[in-house]
Amino acid sequence: MSHLDHTPSTPGKFKIDKSPYYSRTRWHSSVAKLTLWSFLFVAIIFLFFYRSPSSSSNNPPSSDPSRRYLASATWGGAAWEKRVRTSARIRSRNGFSVLVTGAAGFVGTHVSSALKRRGDGVLGIDNFNDYYDPTLKRARQALLERSGVLIVEGDINDVALLKKLFDMVPFTHVMHLAAQAGVRYAMQNPGSYVHSNIAGFVSLLEVCKDANPQPAIVWASSSSVYGLNTKVPFSEKDRTDQPASLYAATKKAGEEIAHTYNHIYGLSLTGLRFFTVYGPWGRPDMAYFFFTKDILKGKSIPIFEAANHGTVARDFTYIDDIVKGCLGSLDTAQKSTGSGGKKKGPAQLRVFNLGNTSPVPVTDLVSILERLLKVKAKRNVMKLPRNGDVPYTHANISYAQKEFRYKPTTDLQTGLKKFVRWYLSYYGDKKAAVR
């Protein structure tokens, strides 16, 4: 593959008036406050427990092989610094210089490519952990390198590395997409979520607050923060104090941490609540991805149903639409107001839903895959387990529409067709064809 996924190019910057930023959400009850501080206290305990003295900031606990990544990666030197500066160099008028964390990830790769295409300077950072097949991440890395984007191999908890990058490049923006993803995996390895989603976020914000100039930060929260909320569609104004998984709790904690750094240090922060992102170069742990794999192999696939044989549905959002939302958020992000760790005025604080607004039953997703693959799925219907999954998601995107004209345009049928085409090309499966 010489380019991303046969998908259309992402439009350039949005040239619209900047409307007042979203008002900050406050805790309205003592119960909510207690929940927040209790969770943060537990998080601190996890940090001390999982980050033992023998573990460097670039090495998650060695007792957990599922979180290993290359510790031998080195950085520094004249040649390396030249590559960093070249990758981050702005090539368009009024362009940005953007540090993209998690750049070898699914969303990170697409966003980095779109930024580079429109002339922004882009530098990536990724630790290439093996939560899922690192080979896929390396393939994404090669894809970006061919377009001129360098991904520095390192961890966002490595403060020395982050400071070095900021010393070399005056980043105007940070697109923070690095995170430990997945709802179910939190039951197996809770420490990895605290390490990446809380400690990693704080490490990044600490470096950003001390930078001069401070960058504007756009970061990935999650629709999972809505948790057990039964009001649909989900609005940014809805309560988010009932997380159904540790993953959701760490993302909610991230939103509160963002509020803190905005309030104290004047950092401009925009959180994006993604709704079930799918598409080419996606994550193998996502249902649409491993359904495709197992259907082709003739294996049975789990189809969950809610209580009383209820429908499980997701607001599936195609990657191109998510990228447009990410770029729209960057383009409308106001500058941070601090300097050298000191706040000089109120700063922008926002959170947006980025979804498709059209929830689709998982059974319909499977039917579409059957038609595209020309293979009948072996469905194993079972009750939705109590592992953090929720039965239904639906995004209200009116705020993003108002702020930067966010408008998803890809339906599930069209998006899955593009995904399947990429999947068959990437993995070389010639037994099925896309209609």
Coordinates of C-alpha atoms in Angstrom, one line a residue:
M1 CA 0.0 0.0 0.0
S2 CA 1.4 3.4 -0.9
H3 CA -1.3 5.5 0.7
L4 CA -4.0 5.4 3.3
D5 CA -6.8 2.9 2.6
H6 CA -8.3 4.3 -0.6
T7 CA -10.1 7.0 1.5
P8 CA -10.7 10.5 0.2
S9 CA -8.4 13.3 1.2
T10 CA -9.4 15.4 4.2
P11 CA -10.3 19.0 3.5
G12 CA -8.0 21.8 4.5
K13 CA -8.5 24.1 7.5
F14 CA -12.0 25.3 8.3
K15 CA -12.3 29.0 7.8
I16 CA -15.1 30.0 10.1
D17 CA -15.7 32.4 12.9
K18 CA -14.7 31.2 16.3
S19 CA -17.7 31.1 18.6
P20 CA -17.4 31.2 22.4
Y21 CA -16.0 28.1 23.8
Y22 CA -18.0 25.6 25.7
S23 CA -18.7 26.4 29.3
R24 CA -17.0 24.3 31.9
T25 CA -19.0 21.5 33.4
R26 CA -19.0 21.5 37.2
W27 CA -19.7 18.9 39.8
H28 CA -23.1 19.6 41.3
S29 CA -23.2 17.1 44.1
S30 CA -21.1 15.9 47.0
V31 CA -21.5 12.4 45.8
A32 CA -20.0 13.2 42.4
K33 CA -17.0 14.9 44.1
L34 CA -16.5 11.9 46.4
T35 CA -16.6 9.6 43.4
L36 CA -13.9 11.7 41.6
W37 CA -11.5 12.0 44.5
S38 CA -12.0 8.3 45.5
F39 CA -11.0 7.3 41.9
L40 CA -8.0 9.6 41.8
F41 CA -6.9 8.2 45.2
V42 CA -7.1 4.6 43.8
A43 CA -5.3 5.8 40.7
I44 CA -2.4 7.0 42.8
I45 CA -2.2 3.7 44.6
F46 CA -2.1 1.9 41.2
L47 CA 0.7 4.2 40.1
F48 CA 2.9 3.3 43.0
F49 CA 2.0 -0.4 42.7
Y50 CA 2.5 -0.8 39.0
R51 CA 5.4 1.6 38.5
S52 CA 7.9 -0.1 40.8
P53 CA 11.4 1.4 41.2
S54 CA 12.8 -1.3 38.9
S55 CA 10.6 -0.1 36.1
S56 CA 11.9 2.9 34.1
S57 CA 9.4 5.4 32.6
N58 CA 10.0 3.7 29.3
N59 CA 9.3 0.2 30.6
P60 CA 5.9 -1.0 31.9
P61 CA 6.1 -3.8 34.5
S62 CA 8.1 -6.7 33.1
S63 CA 5.7 -9.1 34.8
D64 CA 3.1 -8.2 32.2
P65 CA 4.2 -9.4 28.8
S66 CA 1.2 -8.1 27.1
R67 CA 2.4 -4.5 27.6
R68 CA 6.0 -5.0 26.6
Y69 CA 7.5 -2.7 24.0
L70 CA 11.0 -2.1 22.7
A71 CA 13.1 -0.6 25.5
S72 CA 16.3 -0.5 23.4
A73 CA 15.0 2.4 21.2
T74 CA 17.4 5.4 21.4
W75 CA 17.1 9.0 20.6
G76 CA 19.4 11.9 20.2
G77 CA 22.3 12.9 18.0
A78 CA 22.6 15.3 15.1
A79 CA 21.1 13.0 12.5
W80 CA 18.1 12.2 14.7
E81 CA 17.5 15.9 15.5
K82 CA 17.6 16.8 11.8
R83 CA 14.9 14.2 11.0
V84 CA 12.7 15.5 13.9
R85 CA 13.0 19.1 12.7
T86 CA 12.3 18.1 9.1
S87 CA 9.2 16.2 9.9
A88 CA 7.8 19.0 12.1
R89 CA 8.6 21.8 9.5
I90 CA 5.5 23.7 8.4
R91 CA 5.1 23.7 4.7
S92 CA 1.9 25.8 4.2
R93 CA 1.0 29.4 5.0
N94 CA -0.5 29.7 8.4
G95 CA 0.1 26.0 9.0
F96 CA 0.5 24.3 12.4
S97 CA 3.4 22.4 13.9
V98 CA 1.7 19.4 15.6
L99 CA 3.0 16.7 18.0
V100 CA 0.8 13.6 17.5
T101 CA 1.0 11.1 20.3
G102 CA 0.0 7.6 19.5
A103 CA 0.8 8.3 15.9
A104 CA 1.2 4.6 14.9
G105 CA -2.3 3.9 16.2
F106 CA -5.4 3.7 14.1
V107 CA -6.7 7.3 14.5
G108 CA -3.2 8.7 15.0
T109 CA -2.1 7.4 11.6
H110 CA -5.0 8.9 9.7
V111 CA -4.8 12.2 11.5
S112 CA -1.1 12.5 10.9
S113 CA -1.5 11.8 7.3
A114 CA -4.2 14.3 6.8
L115 CA -2.2 17.0 8.6
K116 CA 0.8 16.3 6.5
R117 CA -1.2 16.4 3.3
R118 CA -2.5 19.9 4.0
G119 CA 1.0 21.2 4.8
D120 CA 1.2 21.2 8.5
G121 CA 4.4 20.1 10.3
V122 CA 3.8 16.7 12.0
L123 CA 6.0 14.8 14.4
G124 CA 4.7 11.5 15.9
I125 CA 5.5 9.6 19.1
D126 CA 4.5 6.1 19.9
N127 CA 5.8 3.3 22.1
F128 CA 4.7 0.5 19.7
N129 CA 3.4 -1.7 22.6
D130 CA 2.0 -5.1 21.8
Y131 CA -1.6 -4.7 23.1
Y132 CA -2.3 -5.8 19.6
D133 CA -0.1 -6.9 16.7
P134 CA 2.9 -4.5 16.5
T135 CA 3.4 -5.5 12.9
L136 CA 0.3 -3.5 11.9
K137 CA 1.7 -0.5 13.8
R138 CA 5.0 -0.8 12.0
A139 CA 3.2 -1.0 8.7
R140 CA 1.4 2.3 9.6
Q141 CA 4.7 3.8 10.5
A142 CA 6.2 2.9 7.1
L143 CA 3.1 4.4 5.5
L144 CA 3.7 7.7 7.3
E145 CA 7.4 7.7 6.7
R146 CA 6.8 7.6 3.0
S147 CA 4.8 10.8 3.3
G148 CA 7.4 12.5 5.4
V149 CA 6.1 11.9 8.9
L150 CA 8.7 10.7 11.5
I151 CA 7.4 8.7 14.5
V152 CA 9.8 8.9 17.5
E153 CA 9.8 5.6 19.4
G154 CA 9.2 6.4 23.0
D155 CA 6.7 6.6 25.8
I156 CA 4.7 9.7 26.9
N157 CA 5.8 9.0 30.4
D158 CA 9.3 9.7 29.4
V159 CA 9.4 13.3 30.4
A160 CA 13.1 13.8 29.3
L161 CA 12.2 12.8 25.8
L162 CA 9.1 15.0 25.7
K163 CA 11.1 18.0 27.0
K164 CA 13.8 17.3 24.3
L165 CA 11.2 17.4 21.6
F166 CA 9.7 20.6 22.8
D167 CA 13.2 22.1 23.1
M168 CA 13.7 21.3 19.5
V169 CA 10.3 22.2 18.0
P170 CA 8.0 25.1 19.0
F171 CA 4.8 23.0 18.7
T172 CA 1.7 25.1 18.2
H173 CA -0.6 22.2 18.8
V174 CA -0.6 18.7 20.4
M175 CA -3.0 16.0 19.1
H176 CA -2.9 13.6 22.1
L177 CA -4.2 10.2 20.9
A178 CA -1.9 7.9 22.8
A179 CA -3.9 5.7 25.3
Q180 CA -4.5 2.2 26.5
A181 CA -7.7 1.4 24.6
G182 CA -10.3 -1.3 25.0
V183 CA -13.0 -1.8 27.5
R184 CA -12.6 -5.6 28.3
Y185 CA -8.8 -5.6 28.6
A186 CA -9.0 -3.4 31.7
M187 CA -10.2 -6.5 33.6
Q188 CA -6.9 -8.2 32.8
N189 CA -4.4 -5.4 33.1
P190 CA -5.8 -2.4 35.0
G191 CA -2.4 -0.9 35.6
S192 CA -1.8 -0.3 32.0
Y193 CA -4.8 2.1 31.8
V194 CA -3.5 4.1 34.7
H195 CA 0.0 4.2 33.3
S196 CA -1.1 5.4 29.9
N197 CA -4.4 7.3 30.3
I198 CA -3.7 9.0 33.6
A199 CA 0.0 9.1 34.3
G200 CA 0.9 9.6 30.6
F201 CA -1.6 12.4 30.2
V202 CA -0.3 14.2 33.3
S203 CA 3.3 13.8 32.1
L204 CA 2.4 15.3 28.7
L205 CA 0.5 18.2 30.4
E206 CA 3.4 18.9 32.7
V207 CA 5.7 19.4 29.8
C208 CA 3.1 21.4 27.8
K209 CA 2.5 23.8 30.7
D210 CA 6.2 24.6 31.0
A211 CA 6.6 25.1 27.3
N212 CA 7.1 28.6 25.8
P213 CA 4.9 29.1 23.9
Q214 CA 2.3 26.7 25.4
P215 CA 0.6 24.6 22.7
A216 CA -3.1 24.2 22.3
I217 CA -4.0 20.6 23.1
V218 CA -6.7 18.4 21.5
W219 CA -7.0 15.0 23.1
A220 CA -9.0 11.8 22.8
S221 CA -11.5 11.2 25.5
S222 CA -14.2 8.6 24.8
S223 CA -17.9 8.0 24.5
S224 CA -17.4 5.4 27.2
V225 CA -17.6 8.2 29.8
Y226 CA -21.4 8.2 29.4
G227 CA -21.3 4.8 31.1
L228 CA -24.6 3.8 32.6
N229 CA -26.4 6.9 31.4
T230 CA -29.7 5.9 29.8
K231 CA -30.7 9.2 28.2
V232 CA -30.1 9.2 24.5
P233 CA -28.7 10.6 22.3
F234 CA -25.7 11.4 24.6
S235 CA -25.0 15.1 24.9
E236 CA -21.9 16.8 26.3
K237 CA -24.1 18.2 29.0
D238 CA -25.2 14.8 30.3
R239 CA -23.9 13.3 33.5
T240 CA -20.7 11.3 33.2
D241 CA -20.2 10.2 36.8
Q242 CA -21.3 6.6 36.3
P243 CA -18.5 4.8 34.4
A244 CA -19.2 1.2 33.5
S245 CA -15.5 0.2 33.0
L246 CA -12.1 1.2 34.3
Y247 CA -11.2 2.4 30.8
A248 CA -14.2 4.8 31.0
A249 CA -13.2 5.9 34.5
T250 CA -9.6 6.8 33.3
K251 CA -11.0 8.8 30.4
K252 CA -13.4 10.6 32.8
A253 CA -10.5 11.3 35.1
G254 CA -8.6 12.7 32.1
E255 CA -11.4 15.2 31.5
E256 CA -11.2 16.4 35.1
I257 CA -7.4 16.5 34.9
A258 CA -7.8 18.6 31.7
H259 CA -10.1 21.0 33.6
T260 CA -7.4 21.3 36.4
Y261 CA -4.6 22.2 34.0
N262 CA -6.8 24.6 32.1
H263 CA -7.8 26.4 35.4
I264 CA -4.3 26.5 37.0
Y265 CA -2.0 26.9 34.0
G266 CA -4.0 28.4 31.2
L267 CA -3.7 25.4 28.8
S268 CA -6.2 25.4 25.9
L269 CA -7.7 21.9 26.0
T270 CA -10.3 20.2 23.8
G271 CA -11.5 16.7 24.6
L272 CA -13.0 14.5 21.8
R273 CA -15.5 11.8 22.8
F274 CA -15.1 9.3 19.9
F275 CA -18.0 6.9 19.1
T276 CA -16.9 3.4 17.9
V277 CA -14.4 4.4 15.2
Y278 CA -13.9 1.9 12.3
G279 CA -12.3 1.8 8.9
P280 CA -9.1 0.8 7.0
W281 CA -6.0 0.3 9.1
G282 CA -8.2 -0.2 12.2
R283 CA -7.7 -2.0 15.5
P284 CA -7.8 -5.8 15.4
D285 CA -9.5 -5.8 18.8
M286 CA -12.6 -4.1 17.5
A287 CA -15.6 -6.2 16.7
Y288 CA -15.9 -5.3 13.0
F289 CA -12.2 -6.3 12.5
F290 CA -12.2 -9.6 14.3
F291 CA -15.6 -10.5 12.9
T292 CA -14.2 -10.1 9.4
K293 CA -11.2 -12.3 10.3
D294 CA -13.3 -15.0 12.0
I295 CA -16.0 -15.1 9.3
L296 CA -13.4 -15.7 6.6
K297 CA -11.8 -18.5 8.8
G298 CA -15.2 -20.1 9.3
K299 CA -15.1 -19.5 13.1
S300 CA -18.1 -18.6 15.1
I301 CA -18.5 -15.0 16.2
P302 CA -20.1 -13.7 19.5
I303 CA -23.3 -11.7 19.1
F304 CA -24.3 -10.0 22.3
E305 CA -27.8 -9.2 23.3
A306 CA -29.0 -6.9 26.0
A307 CA -31.4 -7.9 28.9
N308 CA -34.7 -9.4 27.8
H309 CA -33.3 -10.2 24.3
G310 CA -32.7 -6.5 23.7
T311 CA -30.7 -5.1 20.9
V312 CA -27.0 -4.1 21.2
A313 CA -26.3 -1.1 18.9
R314 CA -23.4 1.2 18.3
D315 CA -23.0 4.6 16.8
F316 CA -20.4 3.4 14.3
T317 CA -18.3 6.3 13.0
Y318 CA -16.1 6.1 9.9
I319 CA -12.5 7.1 10.3
D320 CA -12.7 9.9 7.6
D321 CA -15.4 11.6 9.6
I322 CA -13.4 11.3 12.8
V323 CA -10.4 12.9 11.1
K324 CA -12.5 15.8 9.9
G325 CA -13.6 16.3 13.5
C326 CA -10.0 16.2 14.8
L327 CA -8.9 18.8 12.2
G328 CA -11.9 20.9 12.9
S329 CA -11.1 20.9 16.6
L330 CA -7.5 21.8 15.9
D331 CA -8.5 24.6 13.6
T332 CA -10.8 26.2 16.1
A333 CA -8.6 25.7 19.1
Q334 CA -7.6 29.0 20.7
K335 CA -4.1 29.6 22.0
S336 CA -3.1 28.7 25.5
T337 CA -2.8 31.7 27.8
G338 CA 0.1 30.6 30.0
S339 CA 3.8 31.0 29.7
G340 CA 6.5 29.1 31.5
G341 CA 4.0 27.4 33.8
K342 CA 2.1 30.5 34.8
K343 CA -1.4 31.4 33.7
K344 CA -2.0 34.9 32.3
G345 CA -5.7 34.7 31.5
P346 CA -8.7 32.4 31.0
A347 CA -8.1 29.7 28.5
Q348 CA -10.4 27.7 26.2
L349 CA -11.9 24.4 27.6
R350 CA -14.1 22.3 25.4
V351 CA -15.4 18.7 24.9
F352 CA -17.1 17.4 21.8
N353 CA -19.0 14.3 20.8
L354 CA -17.7 12.9 17.4
G355 CA -20.1 10.3 16.2
N356 CA -22.3 9.4 13.3
T357 CA -25.7 10.0 15.0
S358 CA -27.1 6.7 13.5
P359 CA -26.8 3.8 15.8
V360 CA -26.8 0.4 14.1
P361 CA -27.5 -3.0 15.7
V362 CA -24.5 -5.2 15.8
T363 CA -26.6 -7.9 14.0
D364 CA -26.9 -5.5 11.0
L365 CA -23.2 -5.0 11.0
V366 CA -22.7 -8.8 10.7
S367 CA -25.2 -9.0 7.9
I368 CA -23.3 -6.3 5.9
L369 CA -20.1 -8.1 6.4
E370 CA -21.7 -11.4 5.2
R371 CA -22.8 -9.7 2.0
L372 CA -19.4 -8.0 1.4
L373 CA -17.4 -11.2 2.1
K374 CA -19.9 -13.5 0.5
V375 CA -19.6 -15.8 3.5
K376 CA -22.3 -16.8 6.0
A377 CA -21.3 -16.0 9.5
K378 CA -21.6 -18.6 12.3
R379 CA -23.4 -16.5 14.9
N380 CA -23.2 -17.4 18.6
V381 CA -25.8 -15.3 20.4
M382 CA -25.1 -14.7 24.1
K383 CA -26.0 -12.3 26.8
L384 CA -24.0 -9.1 27.1
P385 CA -21.3 -9.9 29.8
R386 CA -20.7 -7.6 32.7
N387 CA -17.3 -6.6 31.5
G388 CA -17.8 -2.9 30.9
D389 CA -19.7 -3.0 27.7
V390 CA -22.9 -1.0 27.4
P391 CA -25.9 -1.9 25.2
Y392 CA -26.3 1.3 23.3
T393 CA -24.5 4.4 22.2
H394 CA -25.8 7.4 20.3
A395 CA -24.1 10.7 19.8
N396 CA -25.6 14.2 19.8
I397 CA -23.2 16.1 17.6
S398 CA -25.0 19.5 17.6
Y399 CA -22.2 21.2 19.5
A400 CA -19.5 20.1 17.0
Q401 CA -21.8 21.1 14.1
K402 CA -22.1 24.5 15.6
E403 CA -18.4 25.0 16.4
F404 CA -16.7 23.7 13.3
R405 CA -19.5 22.4 11.0
Y406 CA -18.8 18.7 11.8
K407 CA -21.0 16.6 9.6
P408 CA -20.4 12.8 9.2
T409 CA -21.1 11.6 5.6
T410 CA -20.2 7.9 5.6
D411 CA -22.9 5.3 6.4
L412 CA -22.0 1.9 7.7
Q413 CA -22.5 0.0 4.4
T414 CA -20.1 2.4 2.6
G415 CA -17.5 2.4 5.3
L416 CA -17.4 -1.3 5.8
K417 CA -17.0 -1.8 2.0
K418 CA -13.9 0.4 2.2
F419 CA -12.6 -1.5 5.2
V420 CA -13.1 -5.0 3.7
R421 CA -11.4 -3.9 0.5
W422 CA -8.4 -2.7 2.6
Y423 CA -8.5 -5.9 4.7
L424 CA -8.4 -8.2 1.8
S425 CA -5.6 -6.2 0.2
Y426 CA -3.5 -5.9 3.3
Y427 CA -3.8 -9.6 4.4
G428 CA -3.8 -11.0 0.9
D429 CA -7.0 -13.0 1.3
K430 CA -8.2 -13.8 -2.2
K431 CA -11.1 -16.1 -1.2
A432 CA -13.6 -13.3 -1.0
A433 CA -14.4 -10.2 -3.0
V434 CA -16.2 -7.0 -2.3
R435 CA -19.3 -6.3 -4.4

